[in-house]
Amino acid sequence: VNVKANKGQVRVALAEKVDDYYGAPRKNENLPGFGFDDCVPINGDSVAQQVKFKKKKIKDIFENIPLTIRFELSQAEIYGYEWRDSSV
């Protein structure tokens, strides 16, 4: 995530996409272990900040599931994001 959160934070939540209407699940419909409260908050200013979850890893998600990625910003800005395997 390309983020600027010097005085705030960013958290991420992942949910299974339900329909084509922006795939907007409700806040409590996150994948288990991938909610906002499960995300390690992102602080600071970085062009490539990795998103981490407290007890789960992205590889714990079944392959080929369409996902919705949501960002929660508090005194922060996001300039872009990229989904990739961080083990490479």
XYZ file of C-alpha atoms in Angstrom:
88
model
C 0.000 0.000 0.000
C 1.281 3.447 -0.907
C 0.187 5.297 2.199
C 0.746 8.453 4.206
C -0.389 8.031 7.801
C 2.108 10.030 9.855
C -0.529 11.159 12.364
C -3.053 8.376 11.859
C -3.451 4.835 10.627
C -4.879 2.590 7.942
C -6.466 -0.809 8.474
C -7.585 -3.331 5.862
C -10.414 -5.880 5.832
C -11.011 -8.709 3.355
C -14.374 -10.237 2.514
C -15.705 -12.551 -0.147
C -17.261 -10.564 -2.979
C -20.985 -11.253 -3.038
C -22.267 -9.429 -6.105
C -21.259 -6.910 -8.722
C -22.638 -3.919 -6.827
C -19.170 -2.891 -5.677
C -19.052 -6.183 -3.794
C -19.868 -4.277 -0.633
C -20.385 -6.742 2.206
C -21.375 -5.484 5.626
C -18.707 -4.777 8.213
C -19.362 -8.081 10.020
C -19.110 -10.163 6.827
C -15.317 -10.256 6.663
C -13.415 -13.474 6.194
C -12.586 -14.884 9.649
C -9.294 -13.383 10.823
C -9.297 -10.691 8.119
C -11.430 -7.933 9.654
C -10.359 -4.405 10.529
C -9.708 -5.456 14.140
C -7.503 -8.318 12.901
C -5.306 -6.032 10.782
C -2.045 -4.669 12.172
C -2.484 -0.891 11.769
C -0.319 0.790 9.129
C 1.399 3.995 10.261
C 3.949 6.305 8.689
C 4.754 7.232 5.111
C 5.600 4.418 2.688
C 5.247 3.630 -1.004
C 5.169 -0.138 -0.389
C 3.788 -0.889 3.078
C 2.834 -4.557 3.498
C -0.563 -5.354 5.007
C -0.378 -7.847 7.868
C -3.002 -9.550 9.969
C -2.530 -10.582 13.599
C -3.248 -14.317 13.306
C -3.762 -15.040 9.592
C -1.802 -14.767 6.364
C -3.100 -14.142 2.871
C -2.060 -17.673 1.913
C -4.708 -18.928 4.403
C -7.438 -17.768 1.978
C -8.669 -20.359 -0.506
C -7.521 -19.753 -4.058
C -9.901 -18.357 -6.676
C -12.234 -16.643 -4.212
C -13.295 -13.203 -5.482
C -12.408 -10.721 -2.753
C -13.458 -7.283 -1.678
C -10.693 -5.196 -0.126
C -11.771 -2.397 2.191
C -9.632 0.305 3.713
C -10.341 2.147 6.958
C -8.483 5.458 7.152
C -7.981 7.653 10.180
C -6.052 10.863 9.410
C -4.382 9.093 6.491
C -4.212 9.010 2.698
C -3.842 6.081 0.298
C -2.307 6.743 -3.097
C -2.483 3.199 -4.452
C -2.207 -0.483 -3.662
C -0.960 -3.632 -5.304
C -1.889 -7.256 -4.607
C 1.160 -9.504 -4.842
C 2.930 -12.400 -3.182
C 5.290 -10.914 -0.600
C 7.355 -14.109 -0.418
C 8.862 -13.446 -3.861
